[in-house]
mmCIF file of C-alpha atoms in Angstrom:
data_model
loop_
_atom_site.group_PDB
_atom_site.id
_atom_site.type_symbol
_atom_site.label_atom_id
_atom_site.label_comp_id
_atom_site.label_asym_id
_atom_site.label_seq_id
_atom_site.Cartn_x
_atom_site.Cartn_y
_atom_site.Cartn_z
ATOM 1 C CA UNK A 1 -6.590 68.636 -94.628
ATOM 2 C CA UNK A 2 -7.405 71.343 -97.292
ATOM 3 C CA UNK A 3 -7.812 73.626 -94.228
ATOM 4 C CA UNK A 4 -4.416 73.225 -93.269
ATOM 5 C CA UNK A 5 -3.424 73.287 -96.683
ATOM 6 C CA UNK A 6 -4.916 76.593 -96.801
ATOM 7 C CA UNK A 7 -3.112 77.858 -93.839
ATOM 8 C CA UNK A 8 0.715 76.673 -95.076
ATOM 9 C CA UNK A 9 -0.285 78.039 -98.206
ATOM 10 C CA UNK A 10 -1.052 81.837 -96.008
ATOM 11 C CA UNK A 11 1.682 81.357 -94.006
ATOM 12 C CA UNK A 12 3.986 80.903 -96.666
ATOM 13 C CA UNK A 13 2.522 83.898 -98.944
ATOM 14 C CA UNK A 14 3.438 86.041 -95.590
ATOM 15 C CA UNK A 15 6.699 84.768 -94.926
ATOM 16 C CA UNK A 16 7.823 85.686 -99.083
ATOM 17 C CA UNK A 17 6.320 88.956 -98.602
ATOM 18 C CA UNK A 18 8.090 89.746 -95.022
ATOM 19 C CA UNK A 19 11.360 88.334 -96.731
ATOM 20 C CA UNK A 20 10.970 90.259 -99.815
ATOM 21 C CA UNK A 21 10.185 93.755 -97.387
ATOM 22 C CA UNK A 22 12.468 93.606 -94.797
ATOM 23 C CA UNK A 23 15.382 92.475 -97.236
ATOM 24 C CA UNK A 24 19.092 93.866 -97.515
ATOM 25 C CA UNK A 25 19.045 96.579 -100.303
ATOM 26 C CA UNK A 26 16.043 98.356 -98.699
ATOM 27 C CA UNK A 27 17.505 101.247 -97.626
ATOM 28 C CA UNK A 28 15.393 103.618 -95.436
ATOM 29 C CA UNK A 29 17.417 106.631 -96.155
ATOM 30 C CA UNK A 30 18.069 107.860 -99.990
ATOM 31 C CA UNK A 31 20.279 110.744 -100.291
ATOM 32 C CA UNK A 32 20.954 112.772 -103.542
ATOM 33 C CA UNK A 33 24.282 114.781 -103.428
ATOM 34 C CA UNK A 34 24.407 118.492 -104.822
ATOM 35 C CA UNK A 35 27.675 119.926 -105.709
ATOM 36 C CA UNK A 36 27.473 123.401 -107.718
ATOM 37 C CA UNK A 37 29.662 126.283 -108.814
ATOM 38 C CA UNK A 38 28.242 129.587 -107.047
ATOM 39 C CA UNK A 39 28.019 133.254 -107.497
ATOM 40 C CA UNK A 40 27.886 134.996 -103.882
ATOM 41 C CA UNK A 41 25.363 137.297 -103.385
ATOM 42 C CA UNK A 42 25.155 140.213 -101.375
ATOM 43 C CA UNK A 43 23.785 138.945 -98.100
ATOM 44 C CA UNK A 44 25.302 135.118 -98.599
ATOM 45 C CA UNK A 45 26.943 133.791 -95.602
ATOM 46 C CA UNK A 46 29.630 132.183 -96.941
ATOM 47 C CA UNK A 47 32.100 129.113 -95.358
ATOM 48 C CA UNK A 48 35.447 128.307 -96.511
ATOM 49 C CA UNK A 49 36.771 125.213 -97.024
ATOM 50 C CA UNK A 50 39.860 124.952 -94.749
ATOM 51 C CA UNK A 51 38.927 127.520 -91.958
ATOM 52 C CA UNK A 52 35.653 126.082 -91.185
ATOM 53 C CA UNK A 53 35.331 122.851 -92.536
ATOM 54 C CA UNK A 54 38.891 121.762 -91.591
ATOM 55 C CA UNK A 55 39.274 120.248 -95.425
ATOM 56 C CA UNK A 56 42.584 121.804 -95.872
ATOM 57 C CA UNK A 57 44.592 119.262 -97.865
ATOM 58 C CA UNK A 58 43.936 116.151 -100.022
ATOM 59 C CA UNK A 59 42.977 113.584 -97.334
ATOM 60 C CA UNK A 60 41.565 115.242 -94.809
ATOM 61 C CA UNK A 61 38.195 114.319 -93.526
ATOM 62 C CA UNK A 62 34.926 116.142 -92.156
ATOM 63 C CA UNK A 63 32.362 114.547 -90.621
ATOM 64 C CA UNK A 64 28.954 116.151 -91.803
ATOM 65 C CA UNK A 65 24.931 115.569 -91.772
ATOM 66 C CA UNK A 66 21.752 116.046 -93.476
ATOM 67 C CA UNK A 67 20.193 118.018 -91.565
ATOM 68 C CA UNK A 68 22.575 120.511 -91.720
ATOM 69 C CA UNK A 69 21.302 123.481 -93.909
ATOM 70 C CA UNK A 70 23.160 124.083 -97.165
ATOM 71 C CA UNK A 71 26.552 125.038 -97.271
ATOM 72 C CA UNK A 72 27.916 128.052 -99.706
ATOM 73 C CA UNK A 73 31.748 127.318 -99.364
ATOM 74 C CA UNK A 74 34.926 128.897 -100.755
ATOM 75 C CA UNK A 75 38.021 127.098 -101.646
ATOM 76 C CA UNK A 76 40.678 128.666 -99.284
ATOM 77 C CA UNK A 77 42.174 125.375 -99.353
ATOM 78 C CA UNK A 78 45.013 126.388 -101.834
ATOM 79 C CA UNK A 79 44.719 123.300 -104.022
ATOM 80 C CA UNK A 80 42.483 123.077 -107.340
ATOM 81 C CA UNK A 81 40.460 120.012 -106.053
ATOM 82 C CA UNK A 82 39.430 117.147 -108.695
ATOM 83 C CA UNK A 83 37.559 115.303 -106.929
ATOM 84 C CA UNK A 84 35.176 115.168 -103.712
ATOM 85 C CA UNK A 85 34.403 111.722 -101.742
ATOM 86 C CA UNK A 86 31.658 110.816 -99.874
ATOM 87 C CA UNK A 87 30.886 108.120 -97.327
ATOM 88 C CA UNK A 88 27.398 107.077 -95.489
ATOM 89 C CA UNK A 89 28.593 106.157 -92.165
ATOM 90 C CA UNK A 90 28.257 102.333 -92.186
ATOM 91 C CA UNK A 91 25.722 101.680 -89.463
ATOM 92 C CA UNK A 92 23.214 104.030 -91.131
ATOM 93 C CA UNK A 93 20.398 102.921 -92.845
ATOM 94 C CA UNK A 94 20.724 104.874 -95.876
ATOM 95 C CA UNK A 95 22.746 104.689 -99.373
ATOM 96 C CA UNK A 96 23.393 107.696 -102.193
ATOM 97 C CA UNK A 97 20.380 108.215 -104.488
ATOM 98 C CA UNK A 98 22.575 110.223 -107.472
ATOM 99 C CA UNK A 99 23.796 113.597 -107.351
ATOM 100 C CA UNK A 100 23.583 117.013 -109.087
ATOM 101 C CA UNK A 101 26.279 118.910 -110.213
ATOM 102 C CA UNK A 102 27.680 121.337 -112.644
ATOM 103 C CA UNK A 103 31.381 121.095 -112.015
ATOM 104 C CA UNK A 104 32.217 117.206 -111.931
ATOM 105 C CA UNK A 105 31.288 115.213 -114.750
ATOM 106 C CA UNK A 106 31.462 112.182 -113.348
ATOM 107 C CA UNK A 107 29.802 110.629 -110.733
ATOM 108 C CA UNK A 108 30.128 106.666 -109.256
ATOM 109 C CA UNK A 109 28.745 105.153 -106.403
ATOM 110 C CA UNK A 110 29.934 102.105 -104.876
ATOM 111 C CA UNK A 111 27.995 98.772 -105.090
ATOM 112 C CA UNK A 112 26.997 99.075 -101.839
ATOM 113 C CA UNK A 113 25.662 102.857 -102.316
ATOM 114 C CA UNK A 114 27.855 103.842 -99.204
ATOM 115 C CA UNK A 115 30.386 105.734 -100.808
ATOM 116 C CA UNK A 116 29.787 108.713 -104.222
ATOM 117 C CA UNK A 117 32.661 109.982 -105.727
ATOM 118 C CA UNK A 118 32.249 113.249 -107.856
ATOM 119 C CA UNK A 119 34.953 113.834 -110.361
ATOM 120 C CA UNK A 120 35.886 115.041 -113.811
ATOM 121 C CA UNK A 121 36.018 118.713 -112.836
ATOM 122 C CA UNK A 122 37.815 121.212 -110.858
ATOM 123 C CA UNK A 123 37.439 123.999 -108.569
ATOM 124 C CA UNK A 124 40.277 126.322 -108.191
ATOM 125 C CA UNK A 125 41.088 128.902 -105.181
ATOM 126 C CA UNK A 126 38.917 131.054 -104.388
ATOM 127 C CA UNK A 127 36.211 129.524 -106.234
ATOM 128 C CA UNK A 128 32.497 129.018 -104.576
ATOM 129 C CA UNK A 129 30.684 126.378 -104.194
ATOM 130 C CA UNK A 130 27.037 125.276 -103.371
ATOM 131 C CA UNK A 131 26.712 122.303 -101.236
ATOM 132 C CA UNK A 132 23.377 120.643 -100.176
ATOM 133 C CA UNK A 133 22.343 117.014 -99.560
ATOM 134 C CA UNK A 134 18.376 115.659 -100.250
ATOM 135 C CA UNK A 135 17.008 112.845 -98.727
ATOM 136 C CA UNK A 136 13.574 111.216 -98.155
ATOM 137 C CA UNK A 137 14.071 110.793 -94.876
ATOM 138 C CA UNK A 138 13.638 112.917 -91.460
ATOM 139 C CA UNK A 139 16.472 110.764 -90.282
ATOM 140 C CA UNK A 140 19.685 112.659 -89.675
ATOM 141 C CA UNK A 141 21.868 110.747 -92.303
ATOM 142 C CA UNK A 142 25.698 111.213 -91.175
ATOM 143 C CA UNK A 143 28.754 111.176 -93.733
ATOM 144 C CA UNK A 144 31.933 111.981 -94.683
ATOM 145 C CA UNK A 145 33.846 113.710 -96.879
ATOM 146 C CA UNK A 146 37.347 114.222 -98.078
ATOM 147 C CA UNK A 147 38.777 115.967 -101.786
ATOM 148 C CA UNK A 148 41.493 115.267 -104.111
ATOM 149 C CA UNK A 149 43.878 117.522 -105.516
ATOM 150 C CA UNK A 150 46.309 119.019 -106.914
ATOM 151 C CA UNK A 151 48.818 122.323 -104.956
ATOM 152 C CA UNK A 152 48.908 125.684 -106.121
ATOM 153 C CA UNK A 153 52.285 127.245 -106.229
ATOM 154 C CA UNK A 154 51.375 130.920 -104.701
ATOM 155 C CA UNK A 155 52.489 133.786 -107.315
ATOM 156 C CA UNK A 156 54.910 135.298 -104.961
ATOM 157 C CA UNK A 157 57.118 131.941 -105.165
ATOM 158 C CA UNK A 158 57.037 131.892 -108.801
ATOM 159 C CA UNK A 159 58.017 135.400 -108.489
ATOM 160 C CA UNK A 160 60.791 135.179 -106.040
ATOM 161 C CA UNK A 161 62.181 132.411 -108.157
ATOM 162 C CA UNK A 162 62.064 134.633 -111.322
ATOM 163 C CA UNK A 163 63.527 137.319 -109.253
ATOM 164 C CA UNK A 164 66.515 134.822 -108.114
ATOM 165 C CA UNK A 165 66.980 133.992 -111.584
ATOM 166 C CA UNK A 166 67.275 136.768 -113.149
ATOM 167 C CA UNK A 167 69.541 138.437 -110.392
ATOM 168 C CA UNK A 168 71.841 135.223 -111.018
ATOM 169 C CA UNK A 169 71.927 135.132 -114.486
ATOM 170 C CA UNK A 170 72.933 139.142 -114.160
ATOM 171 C CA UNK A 171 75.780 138.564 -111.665
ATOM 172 C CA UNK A 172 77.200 136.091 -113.779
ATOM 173 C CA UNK A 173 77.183 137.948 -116.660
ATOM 174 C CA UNK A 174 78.983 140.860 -114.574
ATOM 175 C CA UNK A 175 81.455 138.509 -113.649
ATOM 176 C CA UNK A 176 82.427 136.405 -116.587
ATOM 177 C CA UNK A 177 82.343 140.148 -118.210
ATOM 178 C CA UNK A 178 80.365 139.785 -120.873
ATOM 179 C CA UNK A 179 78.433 142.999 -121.738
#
């Protein structure tokens, strides 16, 4: 009897520890998000954000990986984004372990780790950014990401307006003829 005591007793023990391994919340992949303002160098081979990542306006979605090399971007995209958003592909092993950045201040990540949003900062046309993703993992991690953000009116419309107005407000003035 105590024998077979003995071996419930094992049994059990390696059941709890299986369990408590092999559990949901165990991710195999952790992946910390970097996100940083940039000064080009010299010999920098540099992306932009619309022409070759296809992230032209709020919404729009690239698919990416982490075993891609690090990305130096510009923002051709003609919006001053507030936000970037990130999702883990859902069959993938693997959840967001933080991030690093120097332009969004704040950073959340969903309960189930699948999905970091960066926010609290912007980055205007024309400015560069660094992107990079860490993980622990040899596993290609896959993801995707979209921005928020706000349109910039380009300085020749604001001009043209100006322009207009201006040219109206003198022809009625020549009309009604005052001066």
């Amino acid at each position: 009897m105590k024998k077979l005591q003995a071996a419930a007793a094992i049994v059990g023990t390696t059941l709890i520890t299986i369990a408590s391994t092999c559990g949901v919340g165990h991710a195999a992949g952790l992946v910390t998000n970097i996100v940083q303002s940039y000064t080009p160098q010299p010999n920098d081979t540099i992306f932009n954000l619309c022409y070759t990542f296809i992230l032209c306006k709020p919404g729009d979605v690239t698919v990416s990986h982490t075993d891609q090399p690090f990305a130096l971007a510009k923002n051709d995209t003609g919006f001053n984004i507030s936000s970037f958003i990130y999702t883990i592909n859902p069959g993938q092993d693997a959840v967001w372990n933080g991030a690093n950045s120097n332009i969004f201040s704040n950073i959340q990540t969903s309960a189930d780790g699948k999905t970091q949003t960066l926010s609290g900062g912007n980055i205007p046309p024309g400015s560069y950014i660094l992107f990079d993703k860490k993980t622990n993992t040899s596993t290609d991690i896959v993801f995707v990401s979209s921005f928020t953000g706000t349109a910039v009116p380009e300085p020749s419309s604001a001009l043209e307006v100006s322009i207009l107005g201006i040219l109206g407000t003198g022809w009625l003035i020549k009309r009604k003829g005052i001066g």
